[in-house]
PDB file of C-alpha atoms in Angstrom:
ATOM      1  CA  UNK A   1     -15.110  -5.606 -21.590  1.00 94.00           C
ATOM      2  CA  UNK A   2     -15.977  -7.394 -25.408  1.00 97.00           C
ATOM      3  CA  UNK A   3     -13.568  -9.321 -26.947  1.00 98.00           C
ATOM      4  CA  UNK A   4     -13.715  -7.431 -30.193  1.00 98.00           C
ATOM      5  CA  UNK A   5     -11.130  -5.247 -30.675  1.00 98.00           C
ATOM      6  CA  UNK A   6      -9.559  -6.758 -27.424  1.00 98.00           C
ATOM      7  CA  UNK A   7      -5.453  -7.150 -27.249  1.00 98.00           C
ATOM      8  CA  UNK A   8      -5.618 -10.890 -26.068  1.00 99.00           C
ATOM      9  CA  UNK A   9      -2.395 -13.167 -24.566  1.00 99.00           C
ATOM     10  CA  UNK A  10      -2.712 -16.864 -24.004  1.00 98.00           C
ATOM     11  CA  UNK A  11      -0.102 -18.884 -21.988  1.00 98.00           C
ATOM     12  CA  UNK A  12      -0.224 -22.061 -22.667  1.00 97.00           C
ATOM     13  CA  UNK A  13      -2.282 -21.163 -26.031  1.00 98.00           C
ATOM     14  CA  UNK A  14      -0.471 -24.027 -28.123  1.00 96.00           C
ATOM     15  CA  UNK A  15      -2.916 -27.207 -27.513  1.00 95.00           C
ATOM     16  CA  UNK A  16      -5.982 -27.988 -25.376  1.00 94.00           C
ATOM     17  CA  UNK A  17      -7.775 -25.703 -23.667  1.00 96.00           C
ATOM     18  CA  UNK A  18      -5.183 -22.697 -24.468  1.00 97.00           C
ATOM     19  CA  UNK A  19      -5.571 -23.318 -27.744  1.00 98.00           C
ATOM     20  CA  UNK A  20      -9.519 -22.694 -28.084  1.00 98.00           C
ATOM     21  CA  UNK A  21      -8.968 -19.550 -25.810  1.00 98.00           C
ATOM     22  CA  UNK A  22      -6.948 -17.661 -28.816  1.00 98.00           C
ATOM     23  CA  UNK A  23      -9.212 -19.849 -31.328  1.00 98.00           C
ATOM     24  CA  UNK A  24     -12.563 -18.629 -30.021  1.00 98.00           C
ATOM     25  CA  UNK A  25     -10.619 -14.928 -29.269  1.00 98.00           C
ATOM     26  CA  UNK A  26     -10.060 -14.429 -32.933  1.00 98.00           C
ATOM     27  CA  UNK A  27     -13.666 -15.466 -33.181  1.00 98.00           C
ATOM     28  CA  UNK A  28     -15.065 -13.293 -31.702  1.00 98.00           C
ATOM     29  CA  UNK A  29     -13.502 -10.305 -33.683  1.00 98.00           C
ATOM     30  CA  UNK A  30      -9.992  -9.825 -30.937  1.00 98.00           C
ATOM     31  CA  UNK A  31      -7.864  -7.121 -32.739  1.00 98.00           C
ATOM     32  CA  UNK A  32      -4.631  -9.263 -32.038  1.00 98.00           C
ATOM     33  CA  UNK A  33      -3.593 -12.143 -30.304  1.00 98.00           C
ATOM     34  CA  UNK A  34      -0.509 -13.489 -28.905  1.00 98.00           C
ATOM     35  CA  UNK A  35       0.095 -17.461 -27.940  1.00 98.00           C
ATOM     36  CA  UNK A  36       2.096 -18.003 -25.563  1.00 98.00           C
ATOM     37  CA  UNK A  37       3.921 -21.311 -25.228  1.00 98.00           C
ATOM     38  CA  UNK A  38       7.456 -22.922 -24.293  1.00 97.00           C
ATOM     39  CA  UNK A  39       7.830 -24.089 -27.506  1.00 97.00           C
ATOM     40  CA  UNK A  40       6.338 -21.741 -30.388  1.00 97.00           C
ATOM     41  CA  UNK A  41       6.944 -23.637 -33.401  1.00 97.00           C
ATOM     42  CA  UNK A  42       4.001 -25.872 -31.849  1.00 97.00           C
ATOM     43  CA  UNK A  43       1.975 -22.706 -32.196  1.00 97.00           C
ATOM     44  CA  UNK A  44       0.115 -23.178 -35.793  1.00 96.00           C
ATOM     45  CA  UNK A  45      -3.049 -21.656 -35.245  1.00 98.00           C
ATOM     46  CA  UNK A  46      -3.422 -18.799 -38.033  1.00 98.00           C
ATOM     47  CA  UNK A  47      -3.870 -15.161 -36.702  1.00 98.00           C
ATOM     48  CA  UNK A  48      -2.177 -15.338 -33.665  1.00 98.00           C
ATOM     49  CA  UNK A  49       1.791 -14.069 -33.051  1.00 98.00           C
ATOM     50  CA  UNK A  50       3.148 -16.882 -31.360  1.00 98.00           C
ATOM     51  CA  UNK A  51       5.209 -15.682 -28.159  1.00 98.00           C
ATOM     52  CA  UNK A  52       8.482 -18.305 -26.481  1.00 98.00           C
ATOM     53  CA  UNK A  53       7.032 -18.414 -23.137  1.00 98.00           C
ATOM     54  CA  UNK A  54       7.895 -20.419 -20.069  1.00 98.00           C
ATOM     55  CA  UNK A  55       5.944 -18.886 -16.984  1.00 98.00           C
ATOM     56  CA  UNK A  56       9.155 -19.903 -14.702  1.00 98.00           C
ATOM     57  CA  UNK A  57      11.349 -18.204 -16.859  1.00 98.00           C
ATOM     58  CA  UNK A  58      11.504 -14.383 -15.056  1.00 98.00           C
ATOM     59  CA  UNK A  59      13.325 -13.305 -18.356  1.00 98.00           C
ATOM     60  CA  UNK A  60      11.178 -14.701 -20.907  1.00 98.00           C
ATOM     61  CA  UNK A  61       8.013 -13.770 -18.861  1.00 98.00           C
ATOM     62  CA  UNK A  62       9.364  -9.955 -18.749  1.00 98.00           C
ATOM     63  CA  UNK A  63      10.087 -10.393 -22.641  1.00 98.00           C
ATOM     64  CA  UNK A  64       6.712 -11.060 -23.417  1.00 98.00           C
ATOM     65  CA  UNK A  65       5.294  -8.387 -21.125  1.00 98.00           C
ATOM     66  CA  UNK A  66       7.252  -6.045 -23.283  1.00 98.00           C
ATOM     67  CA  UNK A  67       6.095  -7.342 -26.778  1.00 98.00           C
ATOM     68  CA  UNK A  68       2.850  -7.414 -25.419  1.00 98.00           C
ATOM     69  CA  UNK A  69       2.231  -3.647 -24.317  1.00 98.00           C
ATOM     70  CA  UNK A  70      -1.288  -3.201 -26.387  1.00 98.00           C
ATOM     71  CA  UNK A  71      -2.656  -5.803 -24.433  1.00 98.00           C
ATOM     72  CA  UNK A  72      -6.122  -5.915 -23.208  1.00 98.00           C
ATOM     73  CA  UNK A  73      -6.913  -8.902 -21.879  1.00 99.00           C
ATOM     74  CA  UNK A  74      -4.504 -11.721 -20.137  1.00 99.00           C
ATOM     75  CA  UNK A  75      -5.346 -15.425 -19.765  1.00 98.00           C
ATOM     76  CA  UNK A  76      -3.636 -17.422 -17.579  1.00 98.00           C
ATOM     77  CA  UNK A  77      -4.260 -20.702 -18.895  1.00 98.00           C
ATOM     78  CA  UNK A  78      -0.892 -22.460 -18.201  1.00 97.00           C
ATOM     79  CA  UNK A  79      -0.733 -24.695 -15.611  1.00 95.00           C
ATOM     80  CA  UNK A  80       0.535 -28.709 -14.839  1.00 92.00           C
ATOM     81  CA  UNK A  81      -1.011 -31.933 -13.229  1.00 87.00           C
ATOM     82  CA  UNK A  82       1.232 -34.801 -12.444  1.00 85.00           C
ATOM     83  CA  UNK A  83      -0.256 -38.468 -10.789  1.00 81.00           C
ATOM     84  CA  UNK A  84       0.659 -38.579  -7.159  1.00 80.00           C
ATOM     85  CA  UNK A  85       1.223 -41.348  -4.767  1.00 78.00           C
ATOM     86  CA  UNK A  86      -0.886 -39.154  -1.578  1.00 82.00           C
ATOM     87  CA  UNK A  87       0.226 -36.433   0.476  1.00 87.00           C
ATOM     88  CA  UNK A  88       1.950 -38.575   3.252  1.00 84.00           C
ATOM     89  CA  UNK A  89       4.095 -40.400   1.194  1.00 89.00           C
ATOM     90  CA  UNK A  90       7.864 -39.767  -0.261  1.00 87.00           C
ATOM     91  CA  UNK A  91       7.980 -37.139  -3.120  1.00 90.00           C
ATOM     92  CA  UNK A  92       5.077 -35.407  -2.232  1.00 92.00           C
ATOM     93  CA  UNK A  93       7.207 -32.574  -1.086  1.00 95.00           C
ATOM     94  CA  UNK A  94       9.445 -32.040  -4.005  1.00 95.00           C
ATOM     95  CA  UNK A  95       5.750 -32.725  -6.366  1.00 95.00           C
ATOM     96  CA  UNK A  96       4.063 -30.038  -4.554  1.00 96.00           C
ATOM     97  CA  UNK A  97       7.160 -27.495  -5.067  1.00 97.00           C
ATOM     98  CA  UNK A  98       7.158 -28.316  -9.423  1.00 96.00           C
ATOM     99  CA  UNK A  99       3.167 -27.710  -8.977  1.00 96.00           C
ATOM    100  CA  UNK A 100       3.447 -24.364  -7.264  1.00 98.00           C
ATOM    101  CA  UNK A 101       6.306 -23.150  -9.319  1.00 98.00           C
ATOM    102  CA  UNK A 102       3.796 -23.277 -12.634  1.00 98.00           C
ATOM    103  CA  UNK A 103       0.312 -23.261 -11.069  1.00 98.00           C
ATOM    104  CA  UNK A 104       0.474 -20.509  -8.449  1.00 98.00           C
ATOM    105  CA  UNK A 105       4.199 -17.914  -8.642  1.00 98.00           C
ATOM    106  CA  UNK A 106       4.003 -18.685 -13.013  1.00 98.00           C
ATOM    107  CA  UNK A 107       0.455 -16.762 -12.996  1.00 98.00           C
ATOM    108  CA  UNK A 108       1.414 -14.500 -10.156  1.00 98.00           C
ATOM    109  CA  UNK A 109       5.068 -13.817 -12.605  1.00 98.00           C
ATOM    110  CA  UNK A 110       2.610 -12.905 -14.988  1.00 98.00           C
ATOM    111  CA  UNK A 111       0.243 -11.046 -13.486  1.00 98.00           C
ATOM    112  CA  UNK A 112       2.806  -8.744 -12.133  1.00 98.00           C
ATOM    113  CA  UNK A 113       4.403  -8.404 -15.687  1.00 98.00           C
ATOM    114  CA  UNK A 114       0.768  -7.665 -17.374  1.00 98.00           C
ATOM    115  CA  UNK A 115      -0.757  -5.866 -14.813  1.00 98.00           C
ATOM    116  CA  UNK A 116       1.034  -2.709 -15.479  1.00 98.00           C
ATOM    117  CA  UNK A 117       0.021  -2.485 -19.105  1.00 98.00           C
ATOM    118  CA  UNK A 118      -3.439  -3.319 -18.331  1.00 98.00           C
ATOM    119  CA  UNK A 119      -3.852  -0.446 -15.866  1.00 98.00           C
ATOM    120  CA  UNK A 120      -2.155   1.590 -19.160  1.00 98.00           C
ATOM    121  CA  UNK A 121      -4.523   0.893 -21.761  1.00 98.00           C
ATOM    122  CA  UNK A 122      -7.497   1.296 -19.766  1.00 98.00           C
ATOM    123  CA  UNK A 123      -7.520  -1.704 -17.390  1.00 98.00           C
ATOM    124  CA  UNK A 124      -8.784  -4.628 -19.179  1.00 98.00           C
ATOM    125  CA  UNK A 125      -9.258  -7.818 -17.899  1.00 98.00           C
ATOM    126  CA  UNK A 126      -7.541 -11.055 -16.616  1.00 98.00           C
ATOM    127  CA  UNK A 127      -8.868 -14.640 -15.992  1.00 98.00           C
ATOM    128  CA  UNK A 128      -7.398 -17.484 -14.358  1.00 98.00           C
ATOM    129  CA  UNK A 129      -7.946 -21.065 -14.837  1.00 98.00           C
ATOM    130  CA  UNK A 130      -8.848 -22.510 -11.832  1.00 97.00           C
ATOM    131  CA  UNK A 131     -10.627 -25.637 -11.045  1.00 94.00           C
ATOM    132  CA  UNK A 132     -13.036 -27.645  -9.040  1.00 93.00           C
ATOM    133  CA  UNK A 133     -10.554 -28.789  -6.883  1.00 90.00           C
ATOM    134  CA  UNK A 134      -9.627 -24.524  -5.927  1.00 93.00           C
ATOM    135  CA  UNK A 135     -12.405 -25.675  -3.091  1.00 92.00           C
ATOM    136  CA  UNK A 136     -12.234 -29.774  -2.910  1.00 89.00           C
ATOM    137  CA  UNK A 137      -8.801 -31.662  -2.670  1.00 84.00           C
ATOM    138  CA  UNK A 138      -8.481 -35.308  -4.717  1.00 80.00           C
ATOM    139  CA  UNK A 139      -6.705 -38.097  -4.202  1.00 79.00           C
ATOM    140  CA  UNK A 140      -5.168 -39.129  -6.767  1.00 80.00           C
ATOM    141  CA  UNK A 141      -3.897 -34.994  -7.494  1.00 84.00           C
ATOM    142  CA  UNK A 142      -3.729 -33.670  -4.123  1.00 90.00           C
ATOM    143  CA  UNK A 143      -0.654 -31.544  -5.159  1.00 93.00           C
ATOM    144  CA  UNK A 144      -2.551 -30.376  -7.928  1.00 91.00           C
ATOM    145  CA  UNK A 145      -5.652 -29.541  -5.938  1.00 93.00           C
ATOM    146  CA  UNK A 146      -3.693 -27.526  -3.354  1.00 95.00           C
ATOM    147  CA  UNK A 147      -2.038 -25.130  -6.110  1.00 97.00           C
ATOM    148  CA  UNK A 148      -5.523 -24.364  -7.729  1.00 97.00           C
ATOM    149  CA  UNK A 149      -6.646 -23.644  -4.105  1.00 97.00           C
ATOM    150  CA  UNK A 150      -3.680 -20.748  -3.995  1.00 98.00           C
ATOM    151  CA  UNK A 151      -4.356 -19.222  -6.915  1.00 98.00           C
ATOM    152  CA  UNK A 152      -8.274 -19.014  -6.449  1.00 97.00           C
ATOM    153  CA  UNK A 153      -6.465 -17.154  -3.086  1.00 98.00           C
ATOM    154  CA  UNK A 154      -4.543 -15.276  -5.106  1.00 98.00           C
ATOM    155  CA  UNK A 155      -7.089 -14.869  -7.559  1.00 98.00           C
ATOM    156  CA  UNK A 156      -9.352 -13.073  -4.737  1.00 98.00           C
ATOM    157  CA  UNK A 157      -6.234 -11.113  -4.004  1.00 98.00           C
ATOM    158  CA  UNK A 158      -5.207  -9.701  -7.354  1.00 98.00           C
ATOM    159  CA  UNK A 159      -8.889  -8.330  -7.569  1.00 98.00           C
ATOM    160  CA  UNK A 160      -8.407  -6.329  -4.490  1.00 98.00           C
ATOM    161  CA  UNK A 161      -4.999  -5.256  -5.354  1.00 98.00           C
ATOM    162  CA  UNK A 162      -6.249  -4.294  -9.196  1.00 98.00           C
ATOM    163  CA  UNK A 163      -9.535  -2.793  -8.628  1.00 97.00           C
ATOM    164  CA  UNK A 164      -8.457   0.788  -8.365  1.00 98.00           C
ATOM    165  CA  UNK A 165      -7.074   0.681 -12.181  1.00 98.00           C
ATOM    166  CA  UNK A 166     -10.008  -0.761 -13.349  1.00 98.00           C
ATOM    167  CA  UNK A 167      -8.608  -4.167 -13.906  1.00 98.00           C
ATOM    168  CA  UNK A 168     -11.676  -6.755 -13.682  1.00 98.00           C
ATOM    169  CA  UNK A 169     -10.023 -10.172 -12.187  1.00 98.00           C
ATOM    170  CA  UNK A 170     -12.157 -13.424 -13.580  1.00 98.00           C
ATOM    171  CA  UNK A 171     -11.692 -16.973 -11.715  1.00 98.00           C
ATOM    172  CA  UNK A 172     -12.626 -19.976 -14.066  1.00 97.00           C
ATOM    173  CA  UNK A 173     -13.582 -23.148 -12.638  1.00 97.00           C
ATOM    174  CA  UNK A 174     -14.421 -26.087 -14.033  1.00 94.00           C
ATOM    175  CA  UNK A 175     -13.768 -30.330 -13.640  1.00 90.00           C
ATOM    176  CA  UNK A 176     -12.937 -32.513 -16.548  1.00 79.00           C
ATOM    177  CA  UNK A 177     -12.032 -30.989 -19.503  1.00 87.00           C
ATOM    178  CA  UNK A 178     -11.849 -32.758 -22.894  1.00 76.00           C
ATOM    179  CA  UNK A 179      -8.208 -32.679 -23.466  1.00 74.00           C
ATOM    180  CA  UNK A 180      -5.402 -34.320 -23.599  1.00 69.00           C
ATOM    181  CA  UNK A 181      -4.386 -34.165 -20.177  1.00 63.00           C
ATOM    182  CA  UNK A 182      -7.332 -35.962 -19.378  1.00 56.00           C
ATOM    183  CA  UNK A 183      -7.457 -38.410 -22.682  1.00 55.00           C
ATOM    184  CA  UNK A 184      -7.050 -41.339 -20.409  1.00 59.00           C
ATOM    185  CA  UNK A 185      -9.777 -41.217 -18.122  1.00 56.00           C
ATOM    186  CA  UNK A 186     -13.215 -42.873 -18.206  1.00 59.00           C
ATOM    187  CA  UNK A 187     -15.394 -39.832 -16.931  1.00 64.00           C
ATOM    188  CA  UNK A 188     -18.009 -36.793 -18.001  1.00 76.00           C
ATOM    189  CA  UNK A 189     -16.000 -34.011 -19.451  1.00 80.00           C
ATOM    190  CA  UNK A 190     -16.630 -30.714 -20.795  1.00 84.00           C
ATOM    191  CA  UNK A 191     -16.236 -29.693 -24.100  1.00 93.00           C
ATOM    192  CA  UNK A 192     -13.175 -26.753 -24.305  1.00 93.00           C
ATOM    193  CA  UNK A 193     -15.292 -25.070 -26.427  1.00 95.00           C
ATOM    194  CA  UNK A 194     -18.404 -24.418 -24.474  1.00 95.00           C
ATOM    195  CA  UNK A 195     -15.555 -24.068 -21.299  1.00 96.00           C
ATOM    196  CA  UNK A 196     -14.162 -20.962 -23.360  1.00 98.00           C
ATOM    197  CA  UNK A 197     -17.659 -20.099 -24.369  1.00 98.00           C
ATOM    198  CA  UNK A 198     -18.795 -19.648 -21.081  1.00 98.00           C
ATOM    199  CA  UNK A 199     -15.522 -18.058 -20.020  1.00 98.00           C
ATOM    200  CA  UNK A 200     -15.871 -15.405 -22.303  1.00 98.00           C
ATOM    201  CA  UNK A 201     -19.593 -14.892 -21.963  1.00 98.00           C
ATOM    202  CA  UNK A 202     -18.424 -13.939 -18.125  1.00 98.00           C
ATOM    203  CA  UNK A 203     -15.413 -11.543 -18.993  1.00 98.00           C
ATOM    204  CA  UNK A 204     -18.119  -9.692 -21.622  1.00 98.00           C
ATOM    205  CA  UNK A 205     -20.575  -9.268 -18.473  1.00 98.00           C
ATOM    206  CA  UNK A 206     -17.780  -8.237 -15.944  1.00 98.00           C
ATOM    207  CA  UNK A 207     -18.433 -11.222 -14.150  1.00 98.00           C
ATOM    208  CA  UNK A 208     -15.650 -12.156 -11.289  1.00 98.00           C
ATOM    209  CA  UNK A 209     -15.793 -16.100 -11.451  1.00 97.00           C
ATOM    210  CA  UNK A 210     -17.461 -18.745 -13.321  1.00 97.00           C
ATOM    211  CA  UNK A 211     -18.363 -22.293 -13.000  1.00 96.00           C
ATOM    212  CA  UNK A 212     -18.644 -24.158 -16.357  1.00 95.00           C
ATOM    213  CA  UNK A 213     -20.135 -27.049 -15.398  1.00 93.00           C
ATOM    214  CA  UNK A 214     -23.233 -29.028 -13.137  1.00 92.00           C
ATOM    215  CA  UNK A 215     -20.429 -30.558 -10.665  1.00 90.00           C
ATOM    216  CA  UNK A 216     -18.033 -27.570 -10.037  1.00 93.00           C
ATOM    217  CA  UNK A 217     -21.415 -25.542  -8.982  1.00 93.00           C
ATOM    218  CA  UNK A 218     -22.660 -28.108  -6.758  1.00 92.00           C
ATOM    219  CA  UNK A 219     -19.172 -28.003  -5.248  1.00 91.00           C
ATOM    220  CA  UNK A 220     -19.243 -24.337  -4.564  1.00 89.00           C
ATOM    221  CA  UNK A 221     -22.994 -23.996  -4.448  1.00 88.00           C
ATOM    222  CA  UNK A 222     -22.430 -26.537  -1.242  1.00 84.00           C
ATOM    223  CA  UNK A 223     -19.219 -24.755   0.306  1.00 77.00           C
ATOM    224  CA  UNK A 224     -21.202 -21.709   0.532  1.00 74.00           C
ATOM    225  CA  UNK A 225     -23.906 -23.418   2.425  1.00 71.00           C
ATOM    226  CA  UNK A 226     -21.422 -25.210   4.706  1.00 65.00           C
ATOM    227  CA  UNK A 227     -21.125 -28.509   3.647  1.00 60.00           C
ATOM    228  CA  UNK A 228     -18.479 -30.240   2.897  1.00 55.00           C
ATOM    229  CA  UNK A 229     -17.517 -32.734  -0.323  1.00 53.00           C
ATOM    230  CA  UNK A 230     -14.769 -34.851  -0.304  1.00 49.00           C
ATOM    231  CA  UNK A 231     -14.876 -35.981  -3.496  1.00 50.00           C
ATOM    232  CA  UNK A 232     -16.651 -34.653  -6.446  1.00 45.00           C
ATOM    233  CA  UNK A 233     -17.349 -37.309  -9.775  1.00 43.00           C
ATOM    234  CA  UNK A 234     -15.161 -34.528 -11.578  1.00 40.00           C
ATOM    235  CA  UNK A 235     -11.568 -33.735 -10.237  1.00 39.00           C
ATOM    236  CA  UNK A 236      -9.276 -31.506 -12.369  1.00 40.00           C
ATOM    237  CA  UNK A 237      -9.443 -28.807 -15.571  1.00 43.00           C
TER     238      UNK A 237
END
């Protein structure tokens, strides 16, 4: 599908890489965009119809699937990282739970919302924000890395489940994203421009997933040839 003329929502759209998804939408010609976020008097961009939006929230997620009926395309961009102390040790647990409830059963909320509407006007498209760590866990965001490895599962699932309307299902991965999330640490990062760029090249050429950067396809480029990394220079989008 193009962009132009394209019904876009963003969750997540007011900062960071959410942000550049409805920037570079509107861009690229989109017919009308909607920016989803908890708060929406953060949401300043001009052109877009800012929507109150909390993934976790059933009611405000069904809310927005209502408002947004036209829509065309659904990016589900939304998602938390928090520092963890390891997988064995106390508060892991309760962590991983907070991670899943956004990261994993907020886009699968969604997606069941959207998905309807999509199938309506003429299937559309939705991508997912993944990560390089949907195939490699990290230490210091193991939580993390275990909720982007469900929804790349349920990313592969909701293609299955949507390919008789038509709905084409696009995974995004990528590692270190020039945000604020990751202001603080000393590594390579990718612009969230040319991240967007890229993930919007592959939606317009009904591609199914996407790796924006050298690392993330050296990850996947060695999964699929059996080998096994266990920990890439670039850990989280």
């Amino acid at each position: 599908m193009k962009i132009k003329d394209a019904v876009v929502f963003v969750t997540g759209a007011n900062r960071g890489l959410g942000l550049e998804f409805a920037k570079q939408a509107l861009a690229r010609g989109a017919k009308k965009v909607y920016a989803g976020s908890r708060d929406p008097a953060k949401v300043t961009l001009p052109g877009v119809i800012p929507v109150r939006l909390d993934v976790n929230d059933s009611e405000q997620v069904a809310a927005a699937a209502k408002l947004a009926g036209d829509v065309t395309l659904l990016i589900n961009n939304a998602g938390i990282a928090r520092q963890s102390n390891g997988l064995t040790r106390p508060g892991a647990a309760e962590l991983l739970r907070e991670t899943l409830e956004t990261n994993l059963f907020g886009v699968l909320a969604m997606t069941q919302a959207f998905a309807p509407a999509l199938g309506h006007n003429g299937g559309g498209a939705l991508l997912n924000v993944l990560s390089i760590v949907s195939w490699i866990s990290s230490s210091n965001i193991p939580e993390y890395a275990i909720t982007k490895s469900a929804a790349w599962s349920l990313t592969n699932g909701v293609r299955q489940a949507l390919r008789a309307q038509n709905t084409q299902v696009v995974g995004l991965h990528a590692g270190y994203i020039d945000t604020d999330l990751t202001s603080g640490l000393d590594a390579e990062k990718s612009a969230p421009s040319d991240v967007v760029r890229q993930a919007y090249d592959a939606v317009e050429a009904g591609e199914e997933e996407v790796s924006v950067d050298e690392s993330t396809r050296q990850v996947k480029q060695g999964l699929s040839q059996g080998i096994y990394l266990i920990e890439p220079t670039a850990q989280t989008a």
